Amino acid sequence: MDGLAQPNDQRAQLEKLYGEMAPHSLYPLWEVLANLVTPTPRSAAQSHLWRYAPARDYLLRAGDLISAEQAERRVLIMENPGLPGTSAVVPSLYAGLQLILPGEVAPCHRHTQCALRFIMEGQGAYTAVDGERCYMQPFDLVLTPNWQWHDHGNTTTTPMIWLDGLDIPTVRFYEASFAERLEQPSQSESIPTGDNRHRYGRNMRPFRASSAERRPAQQPIFHYPYAEWRESLLAVASVDAPDAHFGHALEFTNPASGGPIMPTIAAHVRHLPAGFTTKPRRATDGTTFVVVEGRGTARVEGKEYQLQERDLFVVPSWHSLELEAATPLTLFGFSDKAAQEKLGLYREERG
Ligand code: 1HN
């Protein structure tokens, strides 16, 4: 054996080898290993703030140019500036702002992507999910679980705008997208409004899997009203000392599992008393936030964002977040923590 080539030769000979292998779809791991298996996460995503007022103006301009029916869904994608061309807010999730104008219908379809809606503005337009209409109020959380028929309609006199959060990039990654349209634009209303909450939402369920079952066993609830989560969060805040990293925080749960709201997406709300500053914390779930109430500052890896009501911002994986509340500050957030926990990947670090 002559041993390995000398350094000068080695590079040239390796390059020659790579050149000959590449047409055969073979590549050297040792050239890319350090980028494939990093000691800590290196997100390509960036932290970013979307001010609500200008986003709303663009959305209303789109409303003058294209109907909900024509667009199928009239949505401005909140694309992460570090992930151009991906329609992703973090690598696994999608976020967008959707507008439905008075009299409009966003036609009925279903798909394997699951969706949440967090209502930003308007009063009483509906989302129908598998035959049941849910009339939406600001800051309600509404789910459209995987493969459930859904359409939206606005029978009110004012525009309705909400945040859509979907696992589109996750489903794309797994190459598991299926979708279909219903022939008619709206599904028929076969179940009375509120039925999901009456049957499954009050720590009750139909007795012994009886004929009173209306919803899929794994996703019984799809409406989490603001009036209820706010009351809970403020009641907790009035008796507990704030957690150093979160303030006061409550997660939305799926009563079927006691776990996160959907298989891929988790969502929570948090409340910081006026003047409270959190200690820094980072986690592997990049999180998209909505400012529900109040003003404050978010510091993400040293970058400062001034927060106002209805602003939206994203904190990528393993980016340290500190929050400072100028007034009482309430945030909604969603992430892929649900999927990461199932895969044994979720980690956090508290500073
Ligand atoms: C969708 O079905 C909705 O139902 C919103 O409102 C946004 C983005 C991509 C694919 C499907 C909706 C969507 C979407």
Tab-separated table of C-alpha atoms and ligand atoms in Angstrom:
chain	number	residue	atom	x	y	z
A	1	MET	CA	0.000	0.000	0.000
A	2	ASP	CA	1.299	3.466	-0.870
A	3	GLY	CA	-0.982	5.147	1.703
A	4	LEU	CA	-3.085	8.251	1.040
A	5	ALA	CA	-2.159	10.787	-1.604
A	6	GLN	CA	-0.136	13.776	-0.405
A	7	PRO	CA	-2.222	16.856	0.498
A	8	ASN	CA	-1.613	18.714	-2.759
A	9	ASP	CA	-2.512	15.706	-4.828
A	10	GLN	CA	-5.295	14.687	-2.511
A	11	ARG	CA	-7.514	17.687	-3.264
A	12	ALA	CA	-7.078	17.318	-7.002
A	13	GLN	CA	-7.743	13.612	-6.889
A	14	LEU	CA	-10.800	14.024	-4.692
A	15	GLU	CA	-12.212	16.670	-7.031
A	16	LYS	CA	-11.647	14.301	-9.930
A	17	LEU	CA	-13.452	11.540	-8.030
A	18	TYR	CA	-16.389	13.875	-7.216
A	19	GLY	CA	-16.630	14.882	-10.850
A	20	GLU	CA	-16.831	11.273	-11.963
A	21	MET	CA	-19.317	10.256	-9.241
A	22	ALA	CA	-21.750	13.139	-9.553
A	23	PRO	CA	-23.332	11.917	-12.815
A	24	HIS	CA	-24.076	8.699	-10.911
A	25	SER	CA	-25.812	10.607	-8.099
A	26	LEU	CA	-23.107	9.773	-5.565
A	27	TYR	CA	-21.557	12.429	-3.318
A	28	PRO	CA	-19.029	12.521	-0.458
A	29	LEU	CA	-20.602	12.817	2.986
A	30	TRP	CA	-17.378	14.165	4.494
A	31	GLU	CA	-17.737	17.402	2.542
A	32	VAL	CA	-21.203	18.152	4.009
A	33	LEU	CA	-21.359	16.296	7.327
A	34	ALA	CA	-20.785	19.364	9.506
A	35	ASN	CA	-23.761	21.094	7.884
A	36	LEU	CA	-26.023	18.047	8.120
A	37	VAL	CA	-25.455	17.254	11.785
A	38	THR	CA	-24.972	20.507	13.660
A	39	PRO	CA	-24.260	20.595	17.389
A	40	THR	CA	-27.212	22.936	17.876
A	41	PRO	CA	-30.029	24.033	15.525
A	42	ARG	CA	-29.110	26.521	12.786
A	43	SER	CA	-32.368	27.874	11.472
A	44	ALA	CA	-32.400	29.499	8.059
A	45	ALA	CA	-35.537	31.290	9.253
A	46	GLN	CA	-35.220	34.801	10.656
A	47	SER	CA	-37.106	36.570	13.383
A	48	HIS	CA	-39.567	39.002	11.831
A	49	LEU	CA	-42.397	41.367	12.790
A	50	TRP	CA	-45.414	42.042	10.586
A	51	ARG	CA	-47.265	45.208	11.602
A	52	TYR	CA	-50.982	44.588	11.384
A	53	ALA	CA	-52.099	47.946	9.942
A	54	PRO	CA	-50.088	47.826	6.671
A	55	ALA	CA	-50.753	44.105	6.180
A	56	ARG	CA	-54.464	44.832	6.593
A	57	ASP	CA	-54.288	47.625	3.994
A	58	TYR	CA	-52.690	45.303	1.423
A	59	LEU	CA	-55.258	42.632	2.188
A	60	LEU	CA	-58.165	45.053	1.701
A	61	ARG	CA	-56.611	46.178	-1.600
A	62	ALA	CA	-56.535	42.530	-2.680
A	63	GLY	CA	-60.209	42.467	-1.670
A	64	ASP	CA	-60.934	45.120	-4.321
A	65	LEU	CA	-59.171	43.067	-6.994
A	66	ILE	CA	-60.117	39.421	-6.458
A	67	SER	CA	-63.124	37.723	-4.863
A	68	ALA	CA	-62.865	35.023	-2.202
A	69	GLU	CA	-64.593	32.638	-4.597
A	70	GLN	CA	-62.170	33.401	-7.418
A	71	ALA	CA	-59.124	33.155	-5.161
A	72	GLU	CA	-60.540	30.073	-3.377
A	73	ARG	CA	-58.846	31.554	-0.303
A	74	ARG	CA	-57.935	35.268	-0.336
A	75	VAL	CA	-54.822	35.169	1.805
A	76	LEU	CA	-51.569	37.109	2.105
A	77	ILE	CA	-48.835	34.606	2.936
A	78	MET	CA	-46.572	35.642	5.803
A	79	GLU	CA	-43.391	34.219	4.335
A	80	ASN	CA	-40.313	34.160	6.494
A	81	PRO	CA	-37.689	36.471	4.905
A	82	GLY	CA	-35.061	33.769	5.521
A	83	LEU	CA	-37.090	31.125	3.647
A	84	PRO	CA	-37.838	32.799	0.289
A	85	GLY	CA	-40.035	30.893	-2.117
A	86	THR	CA	-41.192	28.366	0.467
A	87	SER	CA	-44.482	29.938	1.636
A	88	ALA	CA	-43.281	28.988	5.126
A	89	VAL	CA	-43.189	31.099	8.281
A	90	VAL	CA	-40.910	28.522	9.915
A	91	PRO	CA	-39.609	25.509	7.971
A	92	SER	CA	-42.483	23.251	9.085
A	93	LEU	CA	-45.428	25.663	9.158
A	94	TYR	CA	-47.311	28.205	7.084
A	95	ALA	CA	-49.001	31.425	8.232
A	96	GLY	CA	-51.215	33.851	6.354
A	97	LEU	CA	-53.817	36.565	6.797
A	98	GLN	CA	-57.195	35.808	5.239
A	99	LEU	CA	-59.951	38.255	4.315
A	100	ILE	CA	-63.594	37.506	3.693
A	101	LEU	CA	-65.828	40.417	2.748
A	102	PRO	CA	-69.551	40.834	3.464
A	103	GLY	CA	-71.614	38.504	1.294
A	104	GLU	CA	-68.668	36.338	0.250
A	105	VAL	CA	-68.181	32.599	0.469
A	106	ALA	CA	-64.796	30.857	0.465
A	107	PRO	CA	-65.749	27.567	-1.189
A	108	CYS	CA	-65.893	24.232	0.549
A	109	HIS	CA	-62.908	21.896	0.356
A	110	ARG	CA	-60.910	19.473	2.450
A	111	HIS	CA	-57.252	18.530	2.550
A	112	THR	CA	-54.748	16.559	4.571
A	113	GLN	CA	-53.150	19.760	5.873
A	114	CYS	CA	-54.583	20.790	9.225
A	115	ALA	CA	-55.375	24.417	9.936
A	116	LEU	CA	-56.003	26.796	12.759
A	117	ARG	CA	-57.608	30.225	12.514
A	118	PHE	CA	-56.984	32.977	15.031
A	119	ILE	CA	-59.449	35.790	14.497
A	120	MET	CA	-57.931	39.258	14.072
A	121	GLU	CA	-60.896	41.451	13.193
A	122	GLY	CA	-64.623	41.352	12.415
A	123	GLN	CA	-67.623	39.938	14.132
A	124	GLY	CA	-69.688	36.903	13.292
A	125	ALA	CA	-68.622	35.555	9.927
A	126	TYR	CA	-68.554	31.762	10.059
A	127	THR	CA	-66.329	28.830	9.370
A	128	ALA	CA	-68.226	25.600	8.777
A	129	VAL	CA	-66.414	22.390	9.749
A	130	ASP	CA	-67.957	19.055	8.726
A	131	GLY	CA	-71.510	20.458	8.732
A	132	GLU	CA	-71.323	22.723	11.792
A	133	ARG	CA	-71.008	26.496	11.547
A	134	CYS	CA	-68.854	28.368	14.039
A	135	TYR	CA	-69.529	32.121	14.230
A	136	MET	CA	-66.190	33.780	14.867
A	137	GLN	CA	-65.335	36.617	17.259
A	138	PRO	CA	-62.003	38.444	17.590
A	139	PHE	CA	-59.256	36.306	19.172
A	140	ASP	CA	-61.262	33.091	19.015
A	141	LEU	CA	-59.260	30.018	18.016
A	142	VAL	CA	-60.958	27.778	15.435
A	143	LEU	CA	-59.547	24.498	14.104
A	144	THR	CA	-59.977	22.719	10.806
A	145	PRO	CA	-58.459	19.303	11.475
A	146	ASN	CA	-57.010	17.140	8.712
A	147	TRP	CA	-59.535	16.034	6.034
A	148	GLN	CA	-62.579	17.860	7.420
A	149	TRP	CA	-64.796	19.744	4.981
A	150	HIS	CA	-64.583	23.492	5.528
A	151	ASP	CA	-65.894	26.680	3.982
A	152	HIS	CA	-66.140	30.244	5.219
A	153	GLY	CA	-68.968	32.737	4.789
A	154	ASN	CA	-69.514	36.337	5.796
A	155	THR	CA	-73.184	37.168	6.355
A	156	THR	CA	-72.283	40.338	8.308
A	157	THR	CA	-71.732	43.893	7.071
A	158	THR	CA	-68.029	44.175	7.917
A	159	PRO	CA	-64.843	42.508	6.643
A	160	MET	CA	-63.528	39.588	8.633
A	161	ILE	CA	-59.778	38.926	8.883
A	162	TRP	CA	-58.006	36.062	10.569
A	163	LEU	CA	-54.608	34.439	10.858
A	164	ASP	CA	-54.367	31.019	9.220
A	165	GLY	CA	-51.791	28.586	10.585
A	166	LEU	CA	-51.318	25.353	8.629
A	167	ASP	CA	-48.835	22.481	8.530
A	168	ILE	CA	-48.436	22.856	4.742
A	169	PRO	CA	-44.607	22.554	4.731
A	170	THR	CA	-44.766	19.481	6.981
A	171	VAL	CA	-47.262	17.767	4.680
A	172	ARG	CA	-45.127	18.805	1.703
A	173	PHE	CA	-42.057	17.290	3.369
A	174	TYR	CA	-43.872	13.973	3.813
A	175	GLU	CA	-45.351	14.217	0.296
A	176	ALA	CA	-48.767	13.437	1.730
A	177	SER	CA	-50.978	16.200	0.288
A	178	PHE	CA	-54.481	15.226	-0.810
A	179	ALA	CA	-57.261	17.739	-1.446
A	180	GLU	CA	-60.711	17.855	-2.958
A	181	ARG	CA	-63.450	20.396	-3.646
A	182	LEU	CA	-67.109	19.928	-2.855
A	183	GLU	CA	-69.263	20.502	-5.956
A	184	GLN	CA	-71.354	23.160	-4.254
A	185	PRO	CA	-69.637	26.249	-2.746
A	186	SER	CA	-71.092	25.781	0.753
A	187	GLN	CA	-71.700	22.549	2.617
A	188	SER	CA	-75.156	22.085	4.104
A	189	GLU	CA	-75.566	22.916	7.747
A	190	SER	CA	-76.342	19.506	9.228
A	191	ILE	CA	-75.296	20.150	12.840
A	192	PRO	CA	-76.375	23.122	14.991
A	193	THR	CA	-73.828	25.782	15.937
A	194	GLY	CA	-72.054	25.036	19.212
A	195	ASP	CA	-72.742	21.320	19.046
A	196	ASN	CA	-69.050	20.352	19.226
A	197	ARG	CA	-68.654	22.316	22.460
A	198	HIS	CA	-71.882	21.063	23.995
A	199	ARG	CA	-71.035	17.417	23.388
A	200	TYR	CA	-67.286	17.411	23.927
A	201	GLY	CA	-66.242	20.774	25.361
A	202	ARG	CA	-67.466	20.771	28.931
A	203	ASN	CA	-65.548	17.810	30.267
A	204	MET	CA	-68.300	15.620	28.895
A	205	ARG	CA	-68.739	13.337	25.914
A	206	PRO	CA	-71.506	11.184	24.455
A	207	PHE	CA	-72.096	8.269	26.810
A	208	ARG	CA	-70.390	5.016	25.789
A	209	ALA	CA	-69.721	5.984	22.178
A	210	SER	CA	-73.434	6.290	21.656
A	211	SER	CA	-75.418	7.454	18.662
A	212	ALA	CA	-74.836	10.966	20.039
A	213	GLU	CA	-71.279	10.972	18.586
A	214	ARG	CA	-70.971	13.766	16.020
A	215	ARG	CA	-67.264	14.434	15.681
A	216	PRO	CA	-64.203	12.331	14.832
A	217	ALA	CA	-62.983	10.674	18.048
A	218	GLN	CA	-59.523	12.204	17.741
A	219	GLN	CA	-60.636	15.818	17.060
A	220	PRO	CA	-63.877	16.467	18.912
A	221	ILE	CA	-63.529	20.222	19.531
A	222	PHE	CA	-62.886	22.937	16.969
A	223	HIS	CA	-63.840	26.212	18.669
A	224	TYR	CA	-61.963	27.807	21.588
A	225	PRO	CA	-63.685	31.187	22.208
A	226	TYR	CA	-61.705	34.225	23.376
A	227	ALA	CA	-64.264	34.984	26.087
A	228	GLU	CA	-63.404	31.640	27.698
A	229	TRP	CA	-59.632	31.487	27.302
A	230	ARG	CA	-59.283	35.106	28.418
A	231	GLU	CA	-61.305	34.489	31.559
A	232	SER	CA	-59.146	31.460	32.398
A	233	LEU	CA	-55.861	33.209	31.703
A	234	LEU	CA	-56.752	36.299	33.741
A	235	ALA	CA	-58.100	34.205	36.619
A	236	VAL	CA	-54.828	32.266	36.750
A	237	ALA	CA	-52.876	35.522	36.502
A	238	SER	CA	-54.789	36.926	39.464
A	239	VAL	CA	-53.691	34.100	41.789
A	240	ASP	CA	-50.296	32.847	40.543
A	241	ALA	CA	-46.909	34.496	40.578
A	242	PRO	CA	-45.765	34.905	36.953
A	243	ASP	CA	-43.374	32.256	35.633
A	244	ALA	CA	-39.935	33.775	35.005
A	245	HIS	CA	-39.863	32.639	31.348
A	246	PHE	CA	-43.515	32.808	30.272
A	247	GLY	CA	-45.434	35.054	32.603
A	248	HIS	CA	-48.788	33.283	32.860
A	249	ALA	CA	-49.388	30.743	30.113
A	250	LEU	CA	-52.071	28.226	29.177
A	251	GLU	CA	-51.977	25.737	26.322
A	252	PHE	CA	-55.050	24.889	24.250
A	253	THR	CA	-55.648	21.148	24.472
A	254	ASN	CA	-57.444	18.459	22.568
A	255	PRO	CA	-59.791	16.813	25.082
A	256	ALA	CA	-59.478	13.467	23.278
A	257	SER	CA	-55.784	13.193	24.118
A	258	GLY	CA	-55.136	15.840	26.757
A	259	GLY	CA	-52.318	16.865	24.406
A	260	PRO	CA	-51.889	19.593	21.815
A	261	ILE	CA	-54.787	20.805	19.642
A	262	MET	CA	-53.752	18.922	16.487
A	263	PRO	CA	-51.200	16.219	15.596
A	264	THR	CA	-48.666	18.674	14.163
A	265	ILE	CA	-49.563	22.016	15.776
A	266	ALA	CA	-49.614	23.236	19.371
A	267	ALA	CA	-51.039	26.600	20.485
A	268	HIS	CA	-51.008	28.606	23.680
A	269	VAL	CA	-51.722	32.012	25.160
A	270	ARG	CA	-49.627	33.919	27.628
A	271	HIS	CA	-50.136	37.005	29.748
A	272	LEU	CA	-47.492	39.294	31.229
A	273	PRO	CA	-48.401	41.823	33.919
A	274	ALA	CA	-47.453	45.459	33.172
A	275	GLY	CA	-43.755	46.015	33.812
A	276	PHE	CA	-42.885	42.310	33.785
A	277	THR	CA	-39.804	41.138	31.847
A	278	THR	CA	-39.226	37.460	31.127
A	279	LYS	CA	-35.884	35.741	31.379
A	280	PRO	CA	-34.485	34.559	28.038
A	281	ARG	CA	-35.619	31.170	26.764
A	282	ARG	CA	-35.078	29.254	23.558
A	283	ALA	CA	-36.768	26.161	22.186
A	284	THR	CA	-36.641	24.018	19.055
A	285	ASP	CA	-40.164	24.979	18.004
A	286	GLY	CA	-40.125	28.157	15.945
A	287	THR	CA	-43.207	30.050	17.116
A	288	THR	CA	-45.526	32.538	15.405
A	289	PHE	CA	-47.128	35.036	17.765
A	290	VAL	CA	-50.074	37.457	17.661
A	291	VAL	CA	-50.236	40.399	20.034
A	292	VAL	CA	-53.778	40.140	21.380
A	293	GLU	CA	-53.680	42.957	23.866
A	294	GLY	CA	-51.193	45.525	25.128
A	295	ARG	CA	-47.787	46.871	24.222
A	296	GLY	CA	-44.263	45.742	24.905
A	297	THR	CA	-40.945	44.629	23.500
A	298	ALA	CA	-39.749	41.293	22.146
A	299	ARG	CA	-35.986	40.739	22.119
A	300	VAL	CA	-34.968	37.886	19.837
A	301	GLU	CA	-31.226	37.129	19.853
A	302	GLY	CA	-30.640	40.795	20.680
A	303	LYS	CA	-32.962	42.153	17.962
A	304	GLU	CA	-35.703	44.371	19.408
A	305	TYR	CA	-39.269	44.502	18.176
A	306	GLN	CA	-41.778	47.013	19.548
A	307	LEU	CA	-45.091	45.228	19.874
A	308	GLN	CA	-48.498	46.768	19.338
A	309	GLU	CA	-51.942	45.223	19.345
A	310	ARG	CA	-52.562	42.770	16.488
A	311	ASP	CA	-48.927	42.784	15.331
A	312	LEU	CA	-47.563	39.365	14.373
A	313	PHE	CA	-44.030	38.099	14.847
A	314	VAL	CA	-42.046	34.915	14.445
A	315	VAL	CA	-39.246	33.527	16.607
A	316	PRO	CA	-37.323	30.725	14.811
A	317	SER	CA	-35.977	27.536	16.350
A	318	TRP	CA	-33.320	27.975	19.018
A	319	HIS	CA	-33.601	31.778	18.957
A	320	SER	CA	-33.653	33.226	22.440
A	321	LEU	CA	-36.769	35.262	23.290
A	322	GLU	CA	-37.233	37.805	26.057
A	323	LEU	CA	-40.524	39.660	26.444
A	324	GLU	CA	-41.063	42.918	28.234
A	325	ALA	CA	-44.580	44.196	28.950
A	326	ALA	CA	-45.104	47.976	28.887
A	327	THR	CA	-48.794	47.420	29.657
A	328	PRO	CA	-50.524	44.127	30.492
A	329	LEU	CA	-49.508	42.057	27.468
A	330	THR	CA	-51.408	39.069	26.072
A	331	LEU	CA	-50.008	36.918	23.248
A	332	PHE	CA	-51.240	33.971	21.235
A	333	GLY	CA	-48.636	31.592	19.782
A	334	PHE	CA	-48.553	28.464	17.665
A	335	SER	CA	-45.732	26.108	16.695
A	336	ASP	CA	-44.820	22.600	15.581
A	337	LYS	CA	-44.116	21.504	19.174
A	338	ALA	CA	-46.856	18.858	18.817
A	339	ALA	CA	-44.962	17.114	16.002
A	340	GLN	CA	-41.520	17.565	17.561
A	341	GLU	CA	-42.590	15.998	20.849
A	342	LYS	CA	-43.928	12.937	19.040
A	343	LEU	CA	-40.599	12.595	17.233
A	344	GLY	CA	-38.575	12.997	20.435
A	345	LEU	CA	-36.955	16.169	19.094
A	346	TYR	CA	-38.349	18.928	21.269
A	347	ARG	CA	-35.862	20.725	23.524
A	348	GLU	CA	-35.806	24.001	25.380
A	349	GLU	CA	-33.234	25.958	27.338
A	350	ARG	CA	-34.070	28.494	29.981
A	351	GLY	CA	-31.624	31.288	30.663
B	1	1HN	C1	-56.941	26.749	3.321
B	1	1HN	O1	-57.746	25.708	3.123
B	1	1HN	C2	-57.398	27.847	4.022
B	1	1HN	O2	-59.493	26.879	4.472
B	1	1HN	C3	-56.563	28.907	4.236
B	1	1HN	O3	-59.228	28.955	4.916
B	1	1HN	C4	-55.276	28.917	3.765
B	1	1HN	C5	-53.527	27.840	2.528
B	1	1HN	C6	-53.085	26.794	1.789
B	1	1HN	C7	-53.894	25.696	1.570
B	1	1HN	C8	-55.168	25.654	2.081
B	1	1HN	C9	-58.797	27.880	4.502
B	1	1HN	C10	-54.811	27.838	3.038
B	1	1HN	C11	-55.639	26.739	2.813
